[in-house]
Short mmCIF file of N, CA and C in Angstrom, two decimals:
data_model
loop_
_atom_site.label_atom_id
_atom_site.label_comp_id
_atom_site.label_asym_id
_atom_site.label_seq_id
_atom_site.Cartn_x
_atom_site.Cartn_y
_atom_site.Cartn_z
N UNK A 1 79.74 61.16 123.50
CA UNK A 1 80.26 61.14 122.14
C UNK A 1 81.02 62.43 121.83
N UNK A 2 80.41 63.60 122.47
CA UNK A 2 81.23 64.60 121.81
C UNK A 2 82.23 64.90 122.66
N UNK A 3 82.16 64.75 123.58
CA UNK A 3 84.18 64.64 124.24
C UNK A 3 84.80 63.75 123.91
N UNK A 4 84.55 62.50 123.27
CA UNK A 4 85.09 61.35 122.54
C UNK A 4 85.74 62.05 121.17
N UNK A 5 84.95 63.19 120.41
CA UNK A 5 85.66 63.57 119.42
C UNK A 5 85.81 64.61 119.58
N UNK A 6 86.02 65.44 120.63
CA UNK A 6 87.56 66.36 121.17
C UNK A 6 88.39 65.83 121.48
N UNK A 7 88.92 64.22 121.30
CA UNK A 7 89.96 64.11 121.76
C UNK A 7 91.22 64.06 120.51
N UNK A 8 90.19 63.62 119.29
CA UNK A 8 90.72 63.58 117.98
C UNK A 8 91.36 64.90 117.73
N UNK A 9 90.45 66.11 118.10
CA UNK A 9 90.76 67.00 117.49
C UNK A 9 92.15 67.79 117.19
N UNK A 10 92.69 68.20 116.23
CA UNK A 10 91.87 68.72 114.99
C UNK A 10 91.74 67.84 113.85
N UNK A 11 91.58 66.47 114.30
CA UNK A 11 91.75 65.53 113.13
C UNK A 11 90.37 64.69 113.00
N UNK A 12 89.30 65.25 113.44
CA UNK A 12 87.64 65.12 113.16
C UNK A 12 87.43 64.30 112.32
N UNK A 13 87.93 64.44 110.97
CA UNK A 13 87.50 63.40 110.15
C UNK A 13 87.96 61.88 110.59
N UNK A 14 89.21 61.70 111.15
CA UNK A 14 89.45 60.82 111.64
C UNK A 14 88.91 59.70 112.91
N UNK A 15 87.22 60.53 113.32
CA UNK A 15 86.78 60.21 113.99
C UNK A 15 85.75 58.97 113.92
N UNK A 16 86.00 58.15 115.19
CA UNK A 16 85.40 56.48 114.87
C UNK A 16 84.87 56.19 116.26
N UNK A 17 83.77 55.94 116.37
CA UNK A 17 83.52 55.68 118.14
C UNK A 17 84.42 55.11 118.73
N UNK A 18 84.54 54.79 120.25
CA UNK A 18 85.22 54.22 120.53
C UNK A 18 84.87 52.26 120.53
N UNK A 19 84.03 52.52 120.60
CA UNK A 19 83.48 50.88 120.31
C UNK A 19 83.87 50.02 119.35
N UNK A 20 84.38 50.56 118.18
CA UNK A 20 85.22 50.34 117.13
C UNK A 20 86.90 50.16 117.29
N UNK A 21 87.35 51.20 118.62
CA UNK A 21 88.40 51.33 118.77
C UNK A 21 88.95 52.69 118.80
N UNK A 22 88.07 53.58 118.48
CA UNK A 22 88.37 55.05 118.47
C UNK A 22 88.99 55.30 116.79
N UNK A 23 89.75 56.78 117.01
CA UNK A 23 90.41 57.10 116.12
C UNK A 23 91.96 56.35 115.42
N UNK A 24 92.39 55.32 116.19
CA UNK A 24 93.74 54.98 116.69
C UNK A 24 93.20 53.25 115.48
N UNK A 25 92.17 53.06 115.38
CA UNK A 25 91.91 51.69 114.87
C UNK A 25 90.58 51.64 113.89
N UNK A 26 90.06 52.82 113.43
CA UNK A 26 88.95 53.03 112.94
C UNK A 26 89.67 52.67 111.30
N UNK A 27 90.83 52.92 110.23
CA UNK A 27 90.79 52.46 109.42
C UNK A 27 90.97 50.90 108.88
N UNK A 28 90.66 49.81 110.41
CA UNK A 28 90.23 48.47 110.01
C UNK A 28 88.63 48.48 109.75
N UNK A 29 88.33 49.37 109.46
CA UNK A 29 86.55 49.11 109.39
C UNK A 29 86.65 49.92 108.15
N UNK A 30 86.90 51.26 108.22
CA UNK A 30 86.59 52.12 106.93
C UNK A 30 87.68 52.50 106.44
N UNK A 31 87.80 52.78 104.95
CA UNK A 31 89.11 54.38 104.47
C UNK A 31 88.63 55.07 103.42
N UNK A 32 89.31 54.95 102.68
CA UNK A 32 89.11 56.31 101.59
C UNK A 32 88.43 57.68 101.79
N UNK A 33 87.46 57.95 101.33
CA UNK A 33 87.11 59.37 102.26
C UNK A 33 86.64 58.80 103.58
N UNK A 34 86.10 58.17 104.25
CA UNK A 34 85.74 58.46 105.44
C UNK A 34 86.82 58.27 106.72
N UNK A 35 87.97 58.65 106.48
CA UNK A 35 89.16 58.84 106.94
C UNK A 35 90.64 59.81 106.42
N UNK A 36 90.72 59.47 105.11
CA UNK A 36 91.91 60.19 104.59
C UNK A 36 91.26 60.77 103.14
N UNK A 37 91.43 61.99 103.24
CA UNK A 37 91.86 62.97 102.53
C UNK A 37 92.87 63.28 101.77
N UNK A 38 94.27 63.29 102.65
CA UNK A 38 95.28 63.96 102.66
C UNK A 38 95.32 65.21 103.39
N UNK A 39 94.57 64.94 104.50
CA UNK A 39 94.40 66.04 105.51
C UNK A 39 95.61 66.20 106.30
N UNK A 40 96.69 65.00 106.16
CA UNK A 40 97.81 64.83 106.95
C UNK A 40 99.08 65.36 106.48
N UNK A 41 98.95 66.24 105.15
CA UNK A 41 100.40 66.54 105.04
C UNK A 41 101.23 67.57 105.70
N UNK A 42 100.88 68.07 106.51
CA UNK A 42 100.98 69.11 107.39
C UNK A 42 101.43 68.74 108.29
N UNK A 43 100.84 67.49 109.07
CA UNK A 43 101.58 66.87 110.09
C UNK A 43 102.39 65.28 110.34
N UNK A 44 102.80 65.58 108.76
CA UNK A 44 103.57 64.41 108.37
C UNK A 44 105.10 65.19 108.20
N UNK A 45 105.33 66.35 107.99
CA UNK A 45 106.14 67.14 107.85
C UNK A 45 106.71 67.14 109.36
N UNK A 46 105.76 67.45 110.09
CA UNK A 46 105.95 67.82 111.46
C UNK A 46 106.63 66.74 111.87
N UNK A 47 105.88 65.20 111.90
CA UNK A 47 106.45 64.44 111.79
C UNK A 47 107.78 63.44 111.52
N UNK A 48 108.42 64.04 110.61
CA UNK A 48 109.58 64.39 109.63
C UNK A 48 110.55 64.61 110.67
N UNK A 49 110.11 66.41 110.59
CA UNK A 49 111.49 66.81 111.06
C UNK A 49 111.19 66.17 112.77
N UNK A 50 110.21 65.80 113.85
CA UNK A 50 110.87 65.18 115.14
C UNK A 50 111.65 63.87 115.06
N UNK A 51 111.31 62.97 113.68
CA UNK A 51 111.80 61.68 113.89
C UNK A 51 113.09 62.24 113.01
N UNK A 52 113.72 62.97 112.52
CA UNK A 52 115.00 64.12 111.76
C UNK A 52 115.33 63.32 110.52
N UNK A 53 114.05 63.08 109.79
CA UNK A 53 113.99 62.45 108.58
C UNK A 53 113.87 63.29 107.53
N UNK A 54 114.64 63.67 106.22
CA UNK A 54 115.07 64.61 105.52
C UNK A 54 114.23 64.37 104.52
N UNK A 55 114.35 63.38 103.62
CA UNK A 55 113.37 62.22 102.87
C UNK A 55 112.71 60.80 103.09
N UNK A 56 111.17 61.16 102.71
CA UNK A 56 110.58 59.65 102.50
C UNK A 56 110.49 59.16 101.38
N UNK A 57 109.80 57.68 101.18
CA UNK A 57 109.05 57.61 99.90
C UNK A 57 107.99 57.35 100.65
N UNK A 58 106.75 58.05 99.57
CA UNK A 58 105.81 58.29 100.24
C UNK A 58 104.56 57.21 99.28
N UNK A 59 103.72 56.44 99.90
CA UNK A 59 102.49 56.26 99.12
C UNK A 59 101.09 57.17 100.01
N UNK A 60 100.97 58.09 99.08
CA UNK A 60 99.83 58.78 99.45
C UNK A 60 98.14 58.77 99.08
N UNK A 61 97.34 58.90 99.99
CA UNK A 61 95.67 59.01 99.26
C UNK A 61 95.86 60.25 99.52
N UNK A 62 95.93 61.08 98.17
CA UNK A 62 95.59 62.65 98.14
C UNK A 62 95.61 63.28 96.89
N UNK A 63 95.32 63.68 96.50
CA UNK A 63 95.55 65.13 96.00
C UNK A 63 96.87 66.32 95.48
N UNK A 64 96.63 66.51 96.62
CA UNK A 64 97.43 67.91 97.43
C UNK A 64 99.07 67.64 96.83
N UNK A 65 99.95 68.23 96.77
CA UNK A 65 101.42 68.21 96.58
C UNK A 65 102.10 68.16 97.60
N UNK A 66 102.34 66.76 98.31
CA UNK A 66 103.73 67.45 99.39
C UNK A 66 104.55 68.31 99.41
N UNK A 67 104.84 68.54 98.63
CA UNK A 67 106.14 69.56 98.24
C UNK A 67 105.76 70.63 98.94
N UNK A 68 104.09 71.35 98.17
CA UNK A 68 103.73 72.42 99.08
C UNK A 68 103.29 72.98 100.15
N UNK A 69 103.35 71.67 100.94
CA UNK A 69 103.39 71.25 102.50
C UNK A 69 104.81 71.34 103.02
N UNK A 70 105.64 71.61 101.89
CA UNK A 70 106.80 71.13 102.85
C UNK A 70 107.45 69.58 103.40
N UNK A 71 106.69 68.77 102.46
CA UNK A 71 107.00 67.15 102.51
C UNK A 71 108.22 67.07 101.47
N UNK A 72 109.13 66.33 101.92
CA UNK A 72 110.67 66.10 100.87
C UNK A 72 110.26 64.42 100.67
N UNK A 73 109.41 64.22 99.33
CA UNK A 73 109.13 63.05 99.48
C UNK A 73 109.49 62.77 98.00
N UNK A 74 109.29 61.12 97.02
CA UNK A 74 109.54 60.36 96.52
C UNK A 74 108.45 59.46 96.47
N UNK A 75 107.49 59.28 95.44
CA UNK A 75 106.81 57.87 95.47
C UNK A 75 107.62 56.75 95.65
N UNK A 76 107.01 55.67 96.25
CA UNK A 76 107.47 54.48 96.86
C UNK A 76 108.13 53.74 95.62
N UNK A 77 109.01 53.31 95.44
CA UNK A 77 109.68 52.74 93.81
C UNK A 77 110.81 52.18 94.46
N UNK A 78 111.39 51.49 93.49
CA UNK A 78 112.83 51.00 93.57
C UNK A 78 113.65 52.21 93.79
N UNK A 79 114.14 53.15 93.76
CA UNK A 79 115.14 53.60 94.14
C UNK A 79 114.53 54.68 95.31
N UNK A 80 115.10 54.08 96.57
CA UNK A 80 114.71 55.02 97.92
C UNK A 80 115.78 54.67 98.59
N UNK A 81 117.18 54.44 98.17
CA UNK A 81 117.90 55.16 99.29
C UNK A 81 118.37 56.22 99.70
N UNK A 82 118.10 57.25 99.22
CA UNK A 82 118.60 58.12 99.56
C UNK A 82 116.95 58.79 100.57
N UNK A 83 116.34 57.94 101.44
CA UNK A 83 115.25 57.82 101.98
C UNK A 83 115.22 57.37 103.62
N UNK A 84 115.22 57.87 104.45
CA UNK A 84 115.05 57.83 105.76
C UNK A 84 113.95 57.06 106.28
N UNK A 85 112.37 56.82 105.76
CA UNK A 85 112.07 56.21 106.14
C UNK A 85 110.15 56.31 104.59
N UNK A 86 109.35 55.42 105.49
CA UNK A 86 108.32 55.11 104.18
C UNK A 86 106.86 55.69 105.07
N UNK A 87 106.16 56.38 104.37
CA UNK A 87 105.05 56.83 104.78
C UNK A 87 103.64 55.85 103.69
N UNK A 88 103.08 55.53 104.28
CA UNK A 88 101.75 54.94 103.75
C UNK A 88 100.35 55.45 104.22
N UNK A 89 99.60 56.25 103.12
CA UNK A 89 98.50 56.48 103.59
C UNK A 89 97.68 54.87 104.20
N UNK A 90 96.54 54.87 104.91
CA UNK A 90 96.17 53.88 105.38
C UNK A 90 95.29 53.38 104.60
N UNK A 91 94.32 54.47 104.06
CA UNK A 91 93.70 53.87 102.71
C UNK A 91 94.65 52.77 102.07
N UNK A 92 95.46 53.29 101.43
CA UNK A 92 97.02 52.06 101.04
C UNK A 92 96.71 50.80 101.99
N UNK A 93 97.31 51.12 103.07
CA UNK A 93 97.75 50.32 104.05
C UNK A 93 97.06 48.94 104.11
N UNK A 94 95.30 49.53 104.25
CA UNK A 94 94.83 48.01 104.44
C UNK A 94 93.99 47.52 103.16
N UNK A 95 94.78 48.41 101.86
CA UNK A 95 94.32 47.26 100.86
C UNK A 95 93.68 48.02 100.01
N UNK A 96 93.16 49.15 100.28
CA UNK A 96 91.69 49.47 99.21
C UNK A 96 92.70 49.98 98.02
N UNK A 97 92.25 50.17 96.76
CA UNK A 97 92.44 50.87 95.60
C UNK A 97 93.67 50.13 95.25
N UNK A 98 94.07 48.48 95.64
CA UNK A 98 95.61 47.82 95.22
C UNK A 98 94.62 46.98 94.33
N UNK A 99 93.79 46.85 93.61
CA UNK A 99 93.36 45.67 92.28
C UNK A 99 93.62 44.63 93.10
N UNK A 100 93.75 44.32 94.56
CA UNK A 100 93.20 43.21 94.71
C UNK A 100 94.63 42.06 95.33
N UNK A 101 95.83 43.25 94.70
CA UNK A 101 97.41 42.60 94.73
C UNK A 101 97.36 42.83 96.49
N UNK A 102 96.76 43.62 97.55
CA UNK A 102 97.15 43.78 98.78
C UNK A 102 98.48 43.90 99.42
N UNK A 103 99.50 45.41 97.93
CA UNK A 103 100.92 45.04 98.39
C UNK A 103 101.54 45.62 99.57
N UNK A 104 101.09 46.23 101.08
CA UNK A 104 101.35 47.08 101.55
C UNK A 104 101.01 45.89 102.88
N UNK A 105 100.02 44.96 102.69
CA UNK A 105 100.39 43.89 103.98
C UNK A 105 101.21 43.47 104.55
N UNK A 106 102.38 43.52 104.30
CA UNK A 106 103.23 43.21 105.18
C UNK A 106 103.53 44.18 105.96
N UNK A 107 103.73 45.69 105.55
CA UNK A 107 103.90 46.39 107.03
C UNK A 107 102.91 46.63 108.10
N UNK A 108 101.43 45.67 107.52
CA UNK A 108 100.36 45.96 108.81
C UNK A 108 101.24 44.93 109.71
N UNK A 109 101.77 43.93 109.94
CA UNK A 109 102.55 43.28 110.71
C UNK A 109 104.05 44.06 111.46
N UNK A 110 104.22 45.19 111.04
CA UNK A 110 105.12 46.33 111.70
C UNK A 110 104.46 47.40 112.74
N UNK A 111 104.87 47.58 113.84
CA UNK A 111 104.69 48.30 114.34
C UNK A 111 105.35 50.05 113.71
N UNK A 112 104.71 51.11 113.30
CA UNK A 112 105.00 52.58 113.03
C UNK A 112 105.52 52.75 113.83
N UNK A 113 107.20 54.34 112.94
CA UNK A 113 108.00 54.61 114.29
C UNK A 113 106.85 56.01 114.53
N UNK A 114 106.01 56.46 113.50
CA UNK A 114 105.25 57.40 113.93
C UNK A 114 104.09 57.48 113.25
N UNK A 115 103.32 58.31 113.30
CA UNK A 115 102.24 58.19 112.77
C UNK A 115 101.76 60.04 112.29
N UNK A 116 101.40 60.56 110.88
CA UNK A 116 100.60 62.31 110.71
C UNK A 116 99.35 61.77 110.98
N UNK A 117 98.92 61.97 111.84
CA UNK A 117 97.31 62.45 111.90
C UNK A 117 97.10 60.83 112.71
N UNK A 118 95.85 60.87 112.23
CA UNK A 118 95.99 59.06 112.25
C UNK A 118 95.21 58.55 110.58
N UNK A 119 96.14 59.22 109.83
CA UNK A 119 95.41 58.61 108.18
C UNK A 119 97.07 58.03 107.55
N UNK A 120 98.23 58.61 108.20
CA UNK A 120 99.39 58.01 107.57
C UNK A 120 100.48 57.58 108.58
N UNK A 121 100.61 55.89 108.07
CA UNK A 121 101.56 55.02 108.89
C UNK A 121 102.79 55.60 108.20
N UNK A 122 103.95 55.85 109.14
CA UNK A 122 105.12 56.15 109.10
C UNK A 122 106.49 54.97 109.90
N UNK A 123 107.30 54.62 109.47
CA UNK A 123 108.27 53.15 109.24
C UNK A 123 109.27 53.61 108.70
N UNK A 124 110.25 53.16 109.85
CA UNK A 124 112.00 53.44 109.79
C UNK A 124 112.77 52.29 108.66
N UNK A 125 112.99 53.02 107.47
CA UNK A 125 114.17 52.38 106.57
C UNK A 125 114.98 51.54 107.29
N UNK A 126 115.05 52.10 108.36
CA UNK A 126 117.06 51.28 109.19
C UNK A 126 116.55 49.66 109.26
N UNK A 127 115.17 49.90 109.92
CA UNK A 127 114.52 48.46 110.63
C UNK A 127 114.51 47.17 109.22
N UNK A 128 114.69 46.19 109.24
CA UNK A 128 114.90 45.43 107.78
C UNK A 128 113.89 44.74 107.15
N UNK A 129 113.00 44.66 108.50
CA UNK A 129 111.64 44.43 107.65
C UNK A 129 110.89 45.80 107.28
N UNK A 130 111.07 46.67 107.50
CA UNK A 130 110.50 47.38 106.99
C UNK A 130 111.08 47.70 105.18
N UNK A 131 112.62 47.15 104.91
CA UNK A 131 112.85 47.40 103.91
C UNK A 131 112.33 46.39 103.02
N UNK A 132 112.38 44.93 103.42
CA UNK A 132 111.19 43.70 103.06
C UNK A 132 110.46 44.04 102.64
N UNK A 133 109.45 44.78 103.99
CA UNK A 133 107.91 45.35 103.19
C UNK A 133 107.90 46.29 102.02
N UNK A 134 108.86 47.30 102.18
CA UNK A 134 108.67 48.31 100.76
C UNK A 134 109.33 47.76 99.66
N UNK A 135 110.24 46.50 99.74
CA UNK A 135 110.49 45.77 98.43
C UNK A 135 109.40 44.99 97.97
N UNK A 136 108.55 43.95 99.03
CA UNK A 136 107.26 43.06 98.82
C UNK A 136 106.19 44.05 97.77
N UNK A 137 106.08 45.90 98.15
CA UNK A 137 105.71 46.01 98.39
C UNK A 137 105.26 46.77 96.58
N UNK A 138 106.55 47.19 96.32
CA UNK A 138 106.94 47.58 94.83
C UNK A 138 107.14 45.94 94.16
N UNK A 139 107.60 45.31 94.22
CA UNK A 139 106.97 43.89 93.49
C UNK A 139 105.94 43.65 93.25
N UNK A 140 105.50 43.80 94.31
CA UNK A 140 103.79 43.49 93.63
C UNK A 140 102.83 44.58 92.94
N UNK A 141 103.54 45.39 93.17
CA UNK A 141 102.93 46.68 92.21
C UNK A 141 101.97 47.68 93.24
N UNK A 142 102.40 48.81 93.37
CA UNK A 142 102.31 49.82 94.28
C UNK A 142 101.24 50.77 93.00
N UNK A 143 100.31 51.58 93.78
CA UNK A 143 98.88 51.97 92.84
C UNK A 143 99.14 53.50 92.70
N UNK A 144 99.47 53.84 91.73
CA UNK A 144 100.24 55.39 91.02
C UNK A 144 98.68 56.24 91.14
#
């Protein structure tokens, strides 16, 4: 077990046996705190600039201010073009804290062009379902 979660590291909280699937599939079982924080804005940035994405719109479980991470972000809304691509915490992702609307399902059917940590799915604007999903996604009402 405990070389199982050195492999996570430094993203510990993100840790899920592997019997579950490891760290890589552990928020189909759990989220909210026992996964995301917003421990990822640090390496959602990082993130950013390798995939040379300037702005996202972002739906986040956090806290914290991107900004003072160094995130050039936008809540997820109708106007994101001037937006490179869409970040979703996973809490989001598979549903918790949406009243039940589940508007973020359609990009579990997308494969991420990247991923901060493993608490936030990251998805290329260019791709057209991905612009589908973040329209499906603000229709049905996205959780402020």
């Amino acid at each position: 077990q405990a070389s199982n979660a050195l492999l996570v590291s430094p993203h510990l909280l993100s840790y899920f046996s592997p019997i579950v699937g490891g760290a890589s599939h552990g928020e189909r079982f759990l989220v909210d705190s026992n996964l995301d924080w917003g421990q990822d804005l640090p390496e959602l940035r990082n993130e950013m600039h390798r995939l040379g994405y300037r702005r996202i719109a972002l739906q986040y479980f956090g806290t914290a201010s991107p900004a003072a991470y160094g995130v050039d972000s936008i809540p997820l809304g109708p106007d994101i073009r001037d937006c490179q691509g869409v970040a979703v915490s996973k809490t989001f992702l598979w549903g918790a804290y949406t009243g039940g609307r589940d508007p973020f399902r359609k990009f579990r059917d997308i494969e991420p062009i990247g991923s901060a940590g493993y608490s936030i799915a990251i998805y290329d604007l260019k791709d057209a379902r991905v612009r589908e999903a973040a329209q499906f996604a603000i229709s049905a009402g996205v959780p402020r």
